[in-house]
CSV table of C-alpha atoms in Angstrom, one decimal:
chain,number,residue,atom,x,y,z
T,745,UNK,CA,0.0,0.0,0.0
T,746,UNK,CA,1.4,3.8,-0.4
T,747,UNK,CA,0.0,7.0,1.0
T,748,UNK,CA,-3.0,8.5,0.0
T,749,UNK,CA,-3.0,12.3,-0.2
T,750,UNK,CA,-5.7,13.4,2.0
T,751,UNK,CA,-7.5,15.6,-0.5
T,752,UNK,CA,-7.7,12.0,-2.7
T,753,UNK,CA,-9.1,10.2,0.5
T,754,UNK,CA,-11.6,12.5,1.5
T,755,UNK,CA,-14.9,11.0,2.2
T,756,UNK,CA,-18.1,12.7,1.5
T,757,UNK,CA,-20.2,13.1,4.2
T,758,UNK,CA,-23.2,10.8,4.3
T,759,UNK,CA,-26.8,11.9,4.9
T,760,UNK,CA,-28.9,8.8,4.5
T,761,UNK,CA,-27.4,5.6,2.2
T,762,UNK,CA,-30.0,3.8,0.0
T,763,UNK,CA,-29.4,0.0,-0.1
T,764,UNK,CA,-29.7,-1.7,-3.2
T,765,UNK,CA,-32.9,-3.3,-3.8
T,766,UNK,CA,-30.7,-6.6,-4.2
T,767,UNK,CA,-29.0,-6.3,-0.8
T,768,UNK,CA,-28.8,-9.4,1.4
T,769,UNK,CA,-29.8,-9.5,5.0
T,770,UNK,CA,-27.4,-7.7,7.4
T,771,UNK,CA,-24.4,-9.2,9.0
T,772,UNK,CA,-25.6,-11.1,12.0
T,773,UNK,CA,-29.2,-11.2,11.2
T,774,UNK,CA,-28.9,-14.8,10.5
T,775,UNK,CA,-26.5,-16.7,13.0
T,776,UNK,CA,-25.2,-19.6,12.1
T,777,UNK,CA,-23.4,-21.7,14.0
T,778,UNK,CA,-19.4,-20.9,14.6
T,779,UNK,CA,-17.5,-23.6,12.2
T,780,UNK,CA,-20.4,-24.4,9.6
T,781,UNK,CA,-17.4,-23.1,6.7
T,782,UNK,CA,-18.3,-23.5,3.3
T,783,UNK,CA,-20.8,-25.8,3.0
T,784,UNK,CA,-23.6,-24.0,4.0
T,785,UNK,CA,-22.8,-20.8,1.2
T,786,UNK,CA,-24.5,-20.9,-1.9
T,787,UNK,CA,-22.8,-19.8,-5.0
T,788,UNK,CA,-22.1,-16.3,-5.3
T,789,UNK,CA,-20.1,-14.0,-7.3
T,790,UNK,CA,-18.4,-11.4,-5.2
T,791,UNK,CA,-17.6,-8.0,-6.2
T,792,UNK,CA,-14.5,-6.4,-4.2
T,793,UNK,CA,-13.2,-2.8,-4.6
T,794,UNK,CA,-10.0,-2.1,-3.8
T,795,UNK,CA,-7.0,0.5,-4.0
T,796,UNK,CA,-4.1,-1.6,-5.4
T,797,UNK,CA,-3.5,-0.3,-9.4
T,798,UNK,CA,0.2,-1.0,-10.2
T,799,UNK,CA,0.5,-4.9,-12.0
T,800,UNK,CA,2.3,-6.0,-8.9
T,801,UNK,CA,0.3,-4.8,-6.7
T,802,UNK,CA,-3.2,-6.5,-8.7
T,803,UNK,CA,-1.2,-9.8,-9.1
T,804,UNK,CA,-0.3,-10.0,-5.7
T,805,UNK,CA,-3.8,-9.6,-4.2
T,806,UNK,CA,-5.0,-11.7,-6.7
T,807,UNK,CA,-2.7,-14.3,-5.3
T,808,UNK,CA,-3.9,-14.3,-1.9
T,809,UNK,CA,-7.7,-14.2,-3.4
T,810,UNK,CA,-6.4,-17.7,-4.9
T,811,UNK,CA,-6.4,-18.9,-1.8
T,812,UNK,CA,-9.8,-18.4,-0.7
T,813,UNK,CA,-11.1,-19.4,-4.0
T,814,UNK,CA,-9.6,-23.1,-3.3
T,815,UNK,CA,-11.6,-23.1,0.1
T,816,UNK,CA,-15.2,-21.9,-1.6
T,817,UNK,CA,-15.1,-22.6,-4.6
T,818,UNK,CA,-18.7,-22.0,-5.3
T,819,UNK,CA,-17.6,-18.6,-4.5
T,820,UNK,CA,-16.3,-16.3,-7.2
T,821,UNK,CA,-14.2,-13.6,-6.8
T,822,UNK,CA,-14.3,-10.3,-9.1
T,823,UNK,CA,-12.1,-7.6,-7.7
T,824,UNK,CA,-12.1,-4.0,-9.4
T,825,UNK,CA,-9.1,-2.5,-8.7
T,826,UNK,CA,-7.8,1.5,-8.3
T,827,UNK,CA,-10.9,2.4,-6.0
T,828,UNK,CA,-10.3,5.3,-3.7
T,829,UNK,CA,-12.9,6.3,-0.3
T,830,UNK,CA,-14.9,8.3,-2.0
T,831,UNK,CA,-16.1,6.3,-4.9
T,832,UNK,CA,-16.9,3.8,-2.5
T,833,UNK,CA,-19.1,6.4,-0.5
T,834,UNK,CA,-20.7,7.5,-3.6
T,835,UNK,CA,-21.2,3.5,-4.6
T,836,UNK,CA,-23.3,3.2,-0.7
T,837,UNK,CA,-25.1,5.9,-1.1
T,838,UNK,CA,-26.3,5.2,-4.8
T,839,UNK,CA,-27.3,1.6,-3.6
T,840,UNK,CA,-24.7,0.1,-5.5
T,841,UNK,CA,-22.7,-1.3,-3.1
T,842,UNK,CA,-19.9,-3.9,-4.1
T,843,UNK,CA,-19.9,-6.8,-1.8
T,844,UNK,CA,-16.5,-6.1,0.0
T,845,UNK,CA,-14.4,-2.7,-0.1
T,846,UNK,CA,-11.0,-2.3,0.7
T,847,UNK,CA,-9.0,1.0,1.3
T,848,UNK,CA,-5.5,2.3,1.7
T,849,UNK,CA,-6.6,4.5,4.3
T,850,UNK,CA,-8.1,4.8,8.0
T,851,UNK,CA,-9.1,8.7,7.5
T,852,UNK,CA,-13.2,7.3,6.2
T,853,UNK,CA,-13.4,4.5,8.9
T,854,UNK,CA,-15.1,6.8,11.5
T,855,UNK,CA,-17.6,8.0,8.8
T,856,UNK,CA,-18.7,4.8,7.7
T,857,UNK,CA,-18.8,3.1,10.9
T,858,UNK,CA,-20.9,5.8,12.4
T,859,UNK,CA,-23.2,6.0,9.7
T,860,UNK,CA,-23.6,2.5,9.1
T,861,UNK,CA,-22.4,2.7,5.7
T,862,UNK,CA,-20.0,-0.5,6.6
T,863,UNK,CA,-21.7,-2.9,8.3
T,864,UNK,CA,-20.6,-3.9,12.1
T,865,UNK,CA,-18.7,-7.3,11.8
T,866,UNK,CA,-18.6,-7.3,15.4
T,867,UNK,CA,-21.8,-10.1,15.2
T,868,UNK,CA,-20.0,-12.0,13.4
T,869,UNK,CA,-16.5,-11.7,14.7
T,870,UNK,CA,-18.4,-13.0,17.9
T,871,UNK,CA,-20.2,-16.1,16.1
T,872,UNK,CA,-17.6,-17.5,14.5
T,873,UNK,CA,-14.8,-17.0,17.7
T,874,UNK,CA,-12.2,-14.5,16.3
T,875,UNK,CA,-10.0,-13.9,18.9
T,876,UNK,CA,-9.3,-10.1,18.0
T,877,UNK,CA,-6.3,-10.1,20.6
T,878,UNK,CA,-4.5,-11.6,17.6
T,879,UNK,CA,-4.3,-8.0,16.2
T,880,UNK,CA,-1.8,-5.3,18.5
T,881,UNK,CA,-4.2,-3.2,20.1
T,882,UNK,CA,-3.2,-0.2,17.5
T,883,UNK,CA,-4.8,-1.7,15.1
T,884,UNK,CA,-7.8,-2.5,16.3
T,885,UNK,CA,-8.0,0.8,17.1
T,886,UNK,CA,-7.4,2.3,13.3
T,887,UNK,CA,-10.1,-0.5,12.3
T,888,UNK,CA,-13.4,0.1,14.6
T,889,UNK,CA,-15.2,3.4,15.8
T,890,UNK,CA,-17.3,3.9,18.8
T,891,UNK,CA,-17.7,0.4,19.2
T,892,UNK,CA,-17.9,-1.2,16.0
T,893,UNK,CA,-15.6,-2.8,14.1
T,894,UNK,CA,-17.1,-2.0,10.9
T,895,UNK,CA,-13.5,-2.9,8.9
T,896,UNK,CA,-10.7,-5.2,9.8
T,897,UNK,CA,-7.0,-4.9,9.0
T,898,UNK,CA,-6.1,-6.5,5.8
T,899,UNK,CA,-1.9,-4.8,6.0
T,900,UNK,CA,-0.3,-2.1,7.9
T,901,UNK,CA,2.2,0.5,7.1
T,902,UNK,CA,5.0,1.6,9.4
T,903,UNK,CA,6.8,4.9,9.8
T,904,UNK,CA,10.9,4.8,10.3
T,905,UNK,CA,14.1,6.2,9.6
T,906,UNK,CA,16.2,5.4,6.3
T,907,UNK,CA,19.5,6.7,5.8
T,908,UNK,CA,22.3,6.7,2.9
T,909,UNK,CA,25.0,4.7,4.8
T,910,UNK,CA,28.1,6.4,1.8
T,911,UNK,CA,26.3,9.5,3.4
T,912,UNK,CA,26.3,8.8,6.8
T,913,UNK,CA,30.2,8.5,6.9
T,914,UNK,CA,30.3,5.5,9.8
T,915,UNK,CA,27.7,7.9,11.9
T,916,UNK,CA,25.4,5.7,13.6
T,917,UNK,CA,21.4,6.6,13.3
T,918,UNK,CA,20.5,9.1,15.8
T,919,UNK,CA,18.2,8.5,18.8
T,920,UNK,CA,17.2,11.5,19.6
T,921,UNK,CA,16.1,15.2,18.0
T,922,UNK,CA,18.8,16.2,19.4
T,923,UNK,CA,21.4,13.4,17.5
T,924,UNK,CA,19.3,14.1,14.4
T,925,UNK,CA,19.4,18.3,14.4
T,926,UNK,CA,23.7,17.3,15.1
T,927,UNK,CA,23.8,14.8,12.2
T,928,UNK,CA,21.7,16.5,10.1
T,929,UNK,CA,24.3,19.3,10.3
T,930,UNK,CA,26.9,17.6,10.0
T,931,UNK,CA,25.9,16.1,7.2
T,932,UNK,CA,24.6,18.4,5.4
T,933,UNK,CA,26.9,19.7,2.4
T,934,UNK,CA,26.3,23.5,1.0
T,935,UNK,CA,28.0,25.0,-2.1
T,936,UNK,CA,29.8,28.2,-1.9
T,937,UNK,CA,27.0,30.2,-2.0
T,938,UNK,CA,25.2,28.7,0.8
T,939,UNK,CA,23.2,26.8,-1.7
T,940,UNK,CA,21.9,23.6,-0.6
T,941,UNK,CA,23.7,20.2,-1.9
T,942,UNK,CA,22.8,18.0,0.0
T,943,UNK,CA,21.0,17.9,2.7
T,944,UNK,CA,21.2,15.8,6.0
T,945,UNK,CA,17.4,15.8,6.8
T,946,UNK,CA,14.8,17.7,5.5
T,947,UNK,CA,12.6,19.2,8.5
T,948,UNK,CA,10.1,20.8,6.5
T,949,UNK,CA,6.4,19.4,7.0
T,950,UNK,CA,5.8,19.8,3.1
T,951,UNK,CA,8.5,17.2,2.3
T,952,UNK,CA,6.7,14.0,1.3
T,953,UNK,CA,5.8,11.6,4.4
T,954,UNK,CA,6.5,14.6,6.5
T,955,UNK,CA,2.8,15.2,7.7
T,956,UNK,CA,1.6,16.0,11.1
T,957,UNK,CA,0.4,12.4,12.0
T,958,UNK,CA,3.8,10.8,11.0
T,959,UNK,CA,5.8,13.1,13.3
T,960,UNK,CA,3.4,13.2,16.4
T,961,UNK,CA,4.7,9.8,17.7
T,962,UNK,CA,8.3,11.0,17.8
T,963,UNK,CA,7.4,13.3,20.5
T,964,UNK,CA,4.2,11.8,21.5
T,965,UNK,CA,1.8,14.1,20.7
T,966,UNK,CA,-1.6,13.9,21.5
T,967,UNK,CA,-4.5,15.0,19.0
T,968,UNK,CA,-8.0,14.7,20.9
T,969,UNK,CA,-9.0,14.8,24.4
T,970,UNK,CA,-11.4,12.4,26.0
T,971,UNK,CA,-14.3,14.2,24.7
T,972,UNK,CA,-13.2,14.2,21.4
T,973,UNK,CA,-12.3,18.3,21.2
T,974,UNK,CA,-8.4,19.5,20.2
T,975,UNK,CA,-5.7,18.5,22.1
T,976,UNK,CA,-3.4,19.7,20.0
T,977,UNK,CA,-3.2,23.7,21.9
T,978,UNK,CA,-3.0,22.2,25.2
T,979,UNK,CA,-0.4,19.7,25.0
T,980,UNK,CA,2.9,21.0,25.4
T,981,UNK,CA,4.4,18.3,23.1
T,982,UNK,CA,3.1,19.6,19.9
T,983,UNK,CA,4.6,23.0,21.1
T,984,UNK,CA,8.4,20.8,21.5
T,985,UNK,CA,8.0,19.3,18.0
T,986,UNK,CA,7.3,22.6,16.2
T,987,UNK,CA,10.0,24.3,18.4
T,988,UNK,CA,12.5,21.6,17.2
T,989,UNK,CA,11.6,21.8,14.0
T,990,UNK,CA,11.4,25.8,13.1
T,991,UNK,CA,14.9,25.8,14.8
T,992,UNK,CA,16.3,23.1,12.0
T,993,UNK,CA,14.3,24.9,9.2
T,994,UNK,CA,15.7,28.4,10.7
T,995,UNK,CA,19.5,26.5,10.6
T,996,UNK,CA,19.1,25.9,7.0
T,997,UNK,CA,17.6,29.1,6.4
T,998,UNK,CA,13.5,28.6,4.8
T,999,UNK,CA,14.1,30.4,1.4
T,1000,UNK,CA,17.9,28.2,0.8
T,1001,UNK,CA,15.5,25.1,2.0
T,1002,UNK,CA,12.7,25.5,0.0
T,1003,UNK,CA,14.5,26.1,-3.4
T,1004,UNK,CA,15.9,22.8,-2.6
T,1005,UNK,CA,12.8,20.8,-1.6
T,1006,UNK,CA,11.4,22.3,-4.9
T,1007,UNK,CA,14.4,21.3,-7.0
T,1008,UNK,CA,13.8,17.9,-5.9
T,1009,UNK,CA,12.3,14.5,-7.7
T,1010,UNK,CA,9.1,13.4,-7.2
T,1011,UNK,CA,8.5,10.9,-3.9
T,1012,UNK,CA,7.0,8.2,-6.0
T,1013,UNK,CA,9.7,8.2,-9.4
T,1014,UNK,CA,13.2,6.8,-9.7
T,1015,UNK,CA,14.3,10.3,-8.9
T,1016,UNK,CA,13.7,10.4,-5.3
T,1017,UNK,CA,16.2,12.6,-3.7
T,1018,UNK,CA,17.3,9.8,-1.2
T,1019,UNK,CA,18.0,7.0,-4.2
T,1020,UNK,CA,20.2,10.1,-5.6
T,1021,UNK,CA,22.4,10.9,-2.5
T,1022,UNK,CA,20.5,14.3,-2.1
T,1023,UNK,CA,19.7,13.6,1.1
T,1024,UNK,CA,21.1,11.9,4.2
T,1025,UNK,CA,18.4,10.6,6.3
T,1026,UNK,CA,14.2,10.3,5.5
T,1027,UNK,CA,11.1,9.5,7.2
T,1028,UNK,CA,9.6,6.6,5.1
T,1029,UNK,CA,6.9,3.9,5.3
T,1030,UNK,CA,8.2,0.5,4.9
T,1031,UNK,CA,6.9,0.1,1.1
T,1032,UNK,CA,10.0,1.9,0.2
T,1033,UNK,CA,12.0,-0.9,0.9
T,1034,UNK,CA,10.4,-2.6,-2.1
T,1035,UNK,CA,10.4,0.7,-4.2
T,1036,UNK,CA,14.4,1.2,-3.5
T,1037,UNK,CA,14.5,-2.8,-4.8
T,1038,UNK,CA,12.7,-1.7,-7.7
T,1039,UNK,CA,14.2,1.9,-8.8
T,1040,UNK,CA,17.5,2.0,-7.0
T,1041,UNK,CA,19.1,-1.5,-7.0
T,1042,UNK,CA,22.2,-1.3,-5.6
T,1043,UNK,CA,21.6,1.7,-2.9
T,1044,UNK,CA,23.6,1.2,0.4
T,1045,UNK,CA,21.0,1.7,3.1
T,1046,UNK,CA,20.1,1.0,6.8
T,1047,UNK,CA,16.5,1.1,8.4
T,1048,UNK,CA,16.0,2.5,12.1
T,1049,UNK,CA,13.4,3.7,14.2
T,1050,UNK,CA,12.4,7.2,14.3
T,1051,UNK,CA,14.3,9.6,16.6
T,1052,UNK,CA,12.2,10.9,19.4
T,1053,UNK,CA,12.3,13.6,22.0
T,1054,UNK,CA,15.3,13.9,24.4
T,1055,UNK,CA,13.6,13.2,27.0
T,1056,UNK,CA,11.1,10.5,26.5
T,1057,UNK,CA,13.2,7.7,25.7
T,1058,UNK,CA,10.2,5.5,26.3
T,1059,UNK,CA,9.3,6.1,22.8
T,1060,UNK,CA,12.2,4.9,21.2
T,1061,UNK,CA,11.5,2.0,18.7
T,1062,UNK,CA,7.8,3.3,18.1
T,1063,UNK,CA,6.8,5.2,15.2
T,1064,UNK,CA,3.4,5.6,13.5
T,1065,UNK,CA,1.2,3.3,11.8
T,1066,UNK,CA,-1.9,2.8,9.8
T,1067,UNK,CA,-2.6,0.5,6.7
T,1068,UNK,CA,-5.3,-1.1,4.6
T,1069,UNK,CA,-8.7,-1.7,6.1
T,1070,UNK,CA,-11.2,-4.2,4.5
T,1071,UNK,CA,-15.0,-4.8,4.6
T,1072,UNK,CA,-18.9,-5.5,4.2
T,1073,UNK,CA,-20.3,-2.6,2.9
T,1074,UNK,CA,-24.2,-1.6,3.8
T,1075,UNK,CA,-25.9,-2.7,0.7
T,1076,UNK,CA,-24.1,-5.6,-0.2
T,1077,UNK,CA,-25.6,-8.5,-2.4
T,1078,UNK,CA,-23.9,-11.3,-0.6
T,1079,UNK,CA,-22.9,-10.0,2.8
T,1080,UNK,CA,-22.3,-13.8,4.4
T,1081,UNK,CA,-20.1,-14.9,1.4
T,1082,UNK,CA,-18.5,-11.6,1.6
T,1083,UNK,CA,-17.7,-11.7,5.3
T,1084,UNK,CA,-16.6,-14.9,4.3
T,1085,UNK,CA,-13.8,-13.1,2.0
T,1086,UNK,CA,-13.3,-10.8,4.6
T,1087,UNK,CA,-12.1,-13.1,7.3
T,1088,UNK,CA,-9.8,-14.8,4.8
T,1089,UNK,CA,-8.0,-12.3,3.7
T,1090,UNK,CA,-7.2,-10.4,7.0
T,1091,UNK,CA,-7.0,-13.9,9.4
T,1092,UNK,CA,-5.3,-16.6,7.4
T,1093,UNK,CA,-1.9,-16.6,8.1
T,1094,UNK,CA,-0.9,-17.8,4.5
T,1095,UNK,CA,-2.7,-15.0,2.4
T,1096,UNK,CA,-1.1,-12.1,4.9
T,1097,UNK,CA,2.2,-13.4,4.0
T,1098,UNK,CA,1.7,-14.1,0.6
T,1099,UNK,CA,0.4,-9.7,0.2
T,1100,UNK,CA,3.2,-9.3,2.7
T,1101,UNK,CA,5.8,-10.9,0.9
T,1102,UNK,CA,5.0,-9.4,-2.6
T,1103,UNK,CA,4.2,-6.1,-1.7
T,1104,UNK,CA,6.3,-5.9,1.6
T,1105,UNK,CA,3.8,-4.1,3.8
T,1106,UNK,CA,3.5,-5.3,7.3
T,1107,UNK,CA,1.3,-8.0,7.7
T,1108,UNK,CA,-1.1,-7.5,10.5
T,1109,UNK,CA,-2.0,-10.8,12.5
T,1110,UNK,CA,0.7,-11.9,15.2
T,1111,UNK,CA,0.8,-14.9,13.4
T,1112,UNK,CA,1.8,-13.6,10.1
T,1113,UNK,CA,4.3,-11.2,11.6
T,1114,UNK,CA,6.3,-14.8,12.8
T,1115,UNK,CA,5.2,-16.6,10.1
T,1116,UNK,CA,8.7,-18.4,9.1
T,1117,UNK,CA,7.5,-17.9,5.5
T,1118,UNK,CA,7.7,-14.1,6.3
T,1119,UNK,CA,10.8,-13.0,3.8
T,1120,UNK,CA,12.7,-10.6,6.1
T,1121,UNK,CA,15.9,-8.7,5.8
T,1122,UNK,CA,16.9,-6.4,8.9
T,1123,UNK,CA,15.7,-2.9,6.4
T,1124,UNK,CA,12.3,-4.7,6.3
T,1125,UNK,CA,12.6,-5.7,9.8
T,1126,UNK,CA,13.1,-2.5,11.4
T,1127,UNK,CA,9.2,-2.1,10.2
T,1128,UNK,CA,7.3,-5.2,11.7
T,1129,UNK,CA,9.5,-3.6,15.0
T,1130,UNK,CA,7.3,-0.8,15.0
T,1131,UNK,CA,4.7,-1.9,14.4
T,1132,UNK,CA,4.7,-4.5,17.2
T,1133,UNK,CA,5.8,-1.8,19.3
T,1134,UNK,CA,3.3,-1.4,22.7
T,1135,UNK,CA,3.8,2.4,22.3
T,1136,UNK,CA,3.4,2.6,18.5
T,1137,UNK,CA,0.6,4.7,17.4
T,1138,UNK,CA,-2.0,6.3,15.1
T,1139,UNK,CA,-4.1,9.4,14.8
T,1140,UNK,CA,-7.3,8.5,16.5
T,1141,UNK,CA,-10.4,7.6,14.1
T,1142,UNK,CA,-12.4,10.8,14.3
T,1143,UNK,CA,-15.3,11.8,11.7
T,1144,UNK,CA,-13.4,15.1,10.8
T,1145,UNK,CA,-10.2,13.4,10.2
T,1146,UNK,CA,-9.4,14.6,6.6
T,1147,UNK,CA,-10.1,18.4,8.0
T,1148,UNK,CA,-8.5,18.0,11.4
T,1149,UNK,CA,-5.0,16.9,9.3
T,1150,UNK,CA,-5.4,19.1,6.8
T,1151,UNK,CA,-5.5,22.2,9.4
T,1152,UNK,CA,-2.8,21.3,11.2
T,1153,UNK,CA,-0.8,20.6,8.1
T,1154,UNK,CA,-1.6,24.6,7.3
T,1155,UNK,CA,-0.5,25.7,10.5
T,1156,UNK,CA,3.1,24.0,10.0
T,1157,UNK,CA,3.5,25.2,6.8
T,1158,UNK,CA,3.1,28.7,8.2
T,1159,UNK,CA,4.9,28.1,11.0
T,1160,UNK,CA,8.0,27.3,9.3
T,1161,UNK,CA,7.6,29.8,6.8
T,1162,UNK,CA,7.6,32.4,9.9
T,1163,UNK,CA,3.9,33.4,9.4
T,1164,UNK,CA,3.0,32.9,12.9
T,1165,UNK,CA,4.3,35.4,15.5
T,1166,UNK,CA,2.6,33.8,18.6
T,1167,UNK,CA,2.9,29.8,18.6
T,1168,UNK,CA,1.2,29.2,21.6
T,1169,UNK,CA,-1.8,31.1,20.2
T,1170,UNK,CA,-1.5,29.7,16.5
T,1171,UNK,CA,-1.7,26.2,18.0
T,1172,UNK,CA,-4.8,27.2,20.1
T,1173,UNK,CA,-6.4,28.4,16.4
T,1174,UNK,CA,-5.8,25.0,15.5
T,1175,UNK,CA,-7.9,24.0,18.8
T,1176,UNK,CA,-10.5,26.5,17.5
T,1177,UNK,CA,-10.8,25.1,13.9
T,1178,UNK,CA,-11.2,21.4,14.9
T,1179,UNK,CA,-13.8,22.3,17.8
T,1180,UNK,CA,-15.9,24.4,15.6
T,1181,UNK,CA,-16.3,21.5,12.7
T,1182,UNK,CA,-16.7,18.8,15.6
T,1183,UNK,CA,-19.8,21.2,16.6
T,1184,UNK,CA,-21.0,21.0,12.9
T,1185,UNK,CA,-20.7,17.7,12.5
T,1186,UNK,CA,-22.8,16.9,15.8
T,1187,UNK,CA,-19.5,16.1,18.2
């Protein structure tokens, strides 16, 4: 899975869905007992919307699909692939639901498990004896909403530190913001002129995987209080991870460092700065693994965790994570084979490794993770780390997600452009923005 720029994954807000006048009964309206398998199912063709589009990514899932398809094989499988949130919405409320939908993000789950757009698995979790415990606690979290576990993991992403080891010049990977603001430094090479060559890290929030919810957990920054309102003006670690980062952005000097982000390759191409020796050290997910395999064979790299904040050393070997979320949308045709489909593909150990080992995303089952068919190397390691990690974490599931982001993305582009005189205050406007659309949006 890659990253989904949030204006692609917005989700529409939902009024009042329409289910197809073909839909079958709801999830749990007709319990059967726990280990009746595939006997029981009549035929069915299922249709399953997804968000994988390159030919590795569609022959990989279509692999894992395989599986299931030797297990019912009354049960056909038609999977449409390149689907993003909102086409999905727009499917639900149009009463043409496909049977199963599948999405790179986490920012709709609170939408559609609210408004019932997805239905609650939770009936049938309980039926047929899923032991959710099998899942680390973060990503059960990512996955449900106010108590209902509308979608399940199918594969997570994990946030960590890559670095150039030519450009690294025997340094080990810092620990600390403080070890990274010194390395980054002293790593950084400038031409005469002061010009930018390359660059030891780039601090700047507009630098590809740079966003607000990737750097929270390096400091461990809260986003919501208990009743759901901004955290983000009260909690003084938001104010240390801007403060750390305007110094850095202040070091390199914003107009020198913004010529140089411009000047650089785009994340997704064989022209990513980091492949080129442009820059030192990057936040990454742990698909780039796999992308460096594919575009920069021959790249001498390490993996570590993040660094975090001097002093909460506790967070050290966390990161951030979030992934790929799979299931039964309201309005579905065939909502028993599709659960069906759905607990395959995010509980058999085999299919997780299978996605796992041909996409390399981390798969998200305990099982999976130390599955001996799991192909590791210690790059790809460093990632299932993370992930396991107790204090790893994600940006809460929240209705206004896309918006709550998005705002606080502004407010750290300003604020390392200097546009904000009074930080304290600026982060409080922040509080303001997000309280004000949770009001709208009935809390």
């Amino acid at each position: 899975m890659r990253f989904v720029p949030l204006a692609v994954a917005a989700a529409l807000a939902l009024t009042a869905c329409t289910a197809g006048k073909e839909a079958g009964p709801p999830l749990g309206a007709r319990p059967r007992p726990s280990g009746s398998a595939s006997q029981p199912l009549p035929a069915a063709t299922l249709e399953l919307w997804h968000g994988f589009s390159t030919d590795a990514e569609v022959k990989a899932f279509e692999d894992a699909i395989k599986g299931f398809n030797q297990k019912f094989p009354q049960i056909t499988v038609k999977a449409v692939k390149g689907v993003q949130d909102d086409q999905i919405t727009q499917a639900i409320r149009g009463g043409n639901a496909p049977d199963v939908a599948a999405s790179f993000t986490t920012d709709s789950v609170a939408q559609w498990c609210r408004s019932g757009s997805f239905q609650d698995l939770t009936p049938v979790i309980k039926q047929d004896g899923i032991d959710l415990s099998v899942l680390p606690e973060v990503a059960r979290s990512y996955s449900s909403f106010e108590g209902r576990q509308c979608t399940l993991p199918l594969l997570a992403d994990a946030y960590g530190l890559y670095y150039n080891k030519a450009l690294m010049k025997g340094n080990a990977p810092p620990k600390t913001l403080s070890e990274l603001t010194a390395l980054a430094k002293k790593l950084t090479v400038r031409g005469a002129d002061g010009t930018i060559k390359v660059a030891g890290f780039v601090p700047s929030a507009q630098y590809y995987e740079n966003v607000p919810s990737h750097l929270a957990p390096l400091v461990g920054a809260t986003w919501y209080n208990d009743d759901s309102t901004s955290a983000i003006g009260s909690d003084p670690a938001w104010k240390k991870l801007l403060t750390w980062q305007k110094e850095l952005v202040d070091w390199y000097g914003y107009a020198n460092l913004e010529k140089f982000r411009k000047s650089l390759g785009d994340e997704w191409s064989a022209k990513h700065p980091f492949y080129e020796g442009k820059v030192a050290m990057v936040l990454d997910g742990e698909w780039r693994n796999a992308m460096i395999g594919n575009e920069a064979k021959g790249l001498d790299y390490g993996t570590a965790p993040l660094p975090v904040a001097d002093d909460r050393p506790d967070l050290y070997g966390s990161g951030f994570t979030a992934g790929t979320v799979i299931g039964v949308p309201k309005g579905a045709k065939h909502p028993q084979q599709a659960w069906e489909l759905v607990k395959y593909l995010t509980t058999d150990t085999s299919s997780l490794v299978t996605l796992s080992n041909a996409l390399r995303n981390v798969p998200t089952t305990r099982a999976a993770m130390d599955s001996p068919d799991l192909a590791e190397d210690a790059n790809f390691k460093t990632f299932l780390d993370i992930f396991a990690h107790p204090k790893t974490s994600t940006i809460p599931a929240s209705v206004n997600s896309v918006f709550n982001q998005e705002a606080m993305q502004t407010f750290m582009e300003k604020w390392e452009k200097g546009a904000v005189p009074d930080l304290d205050a600026g982060l409080k406007s922040v509080d303001k923005q997000i309280n004000d659309k949770l009001k709208l949006t009935g809390g």
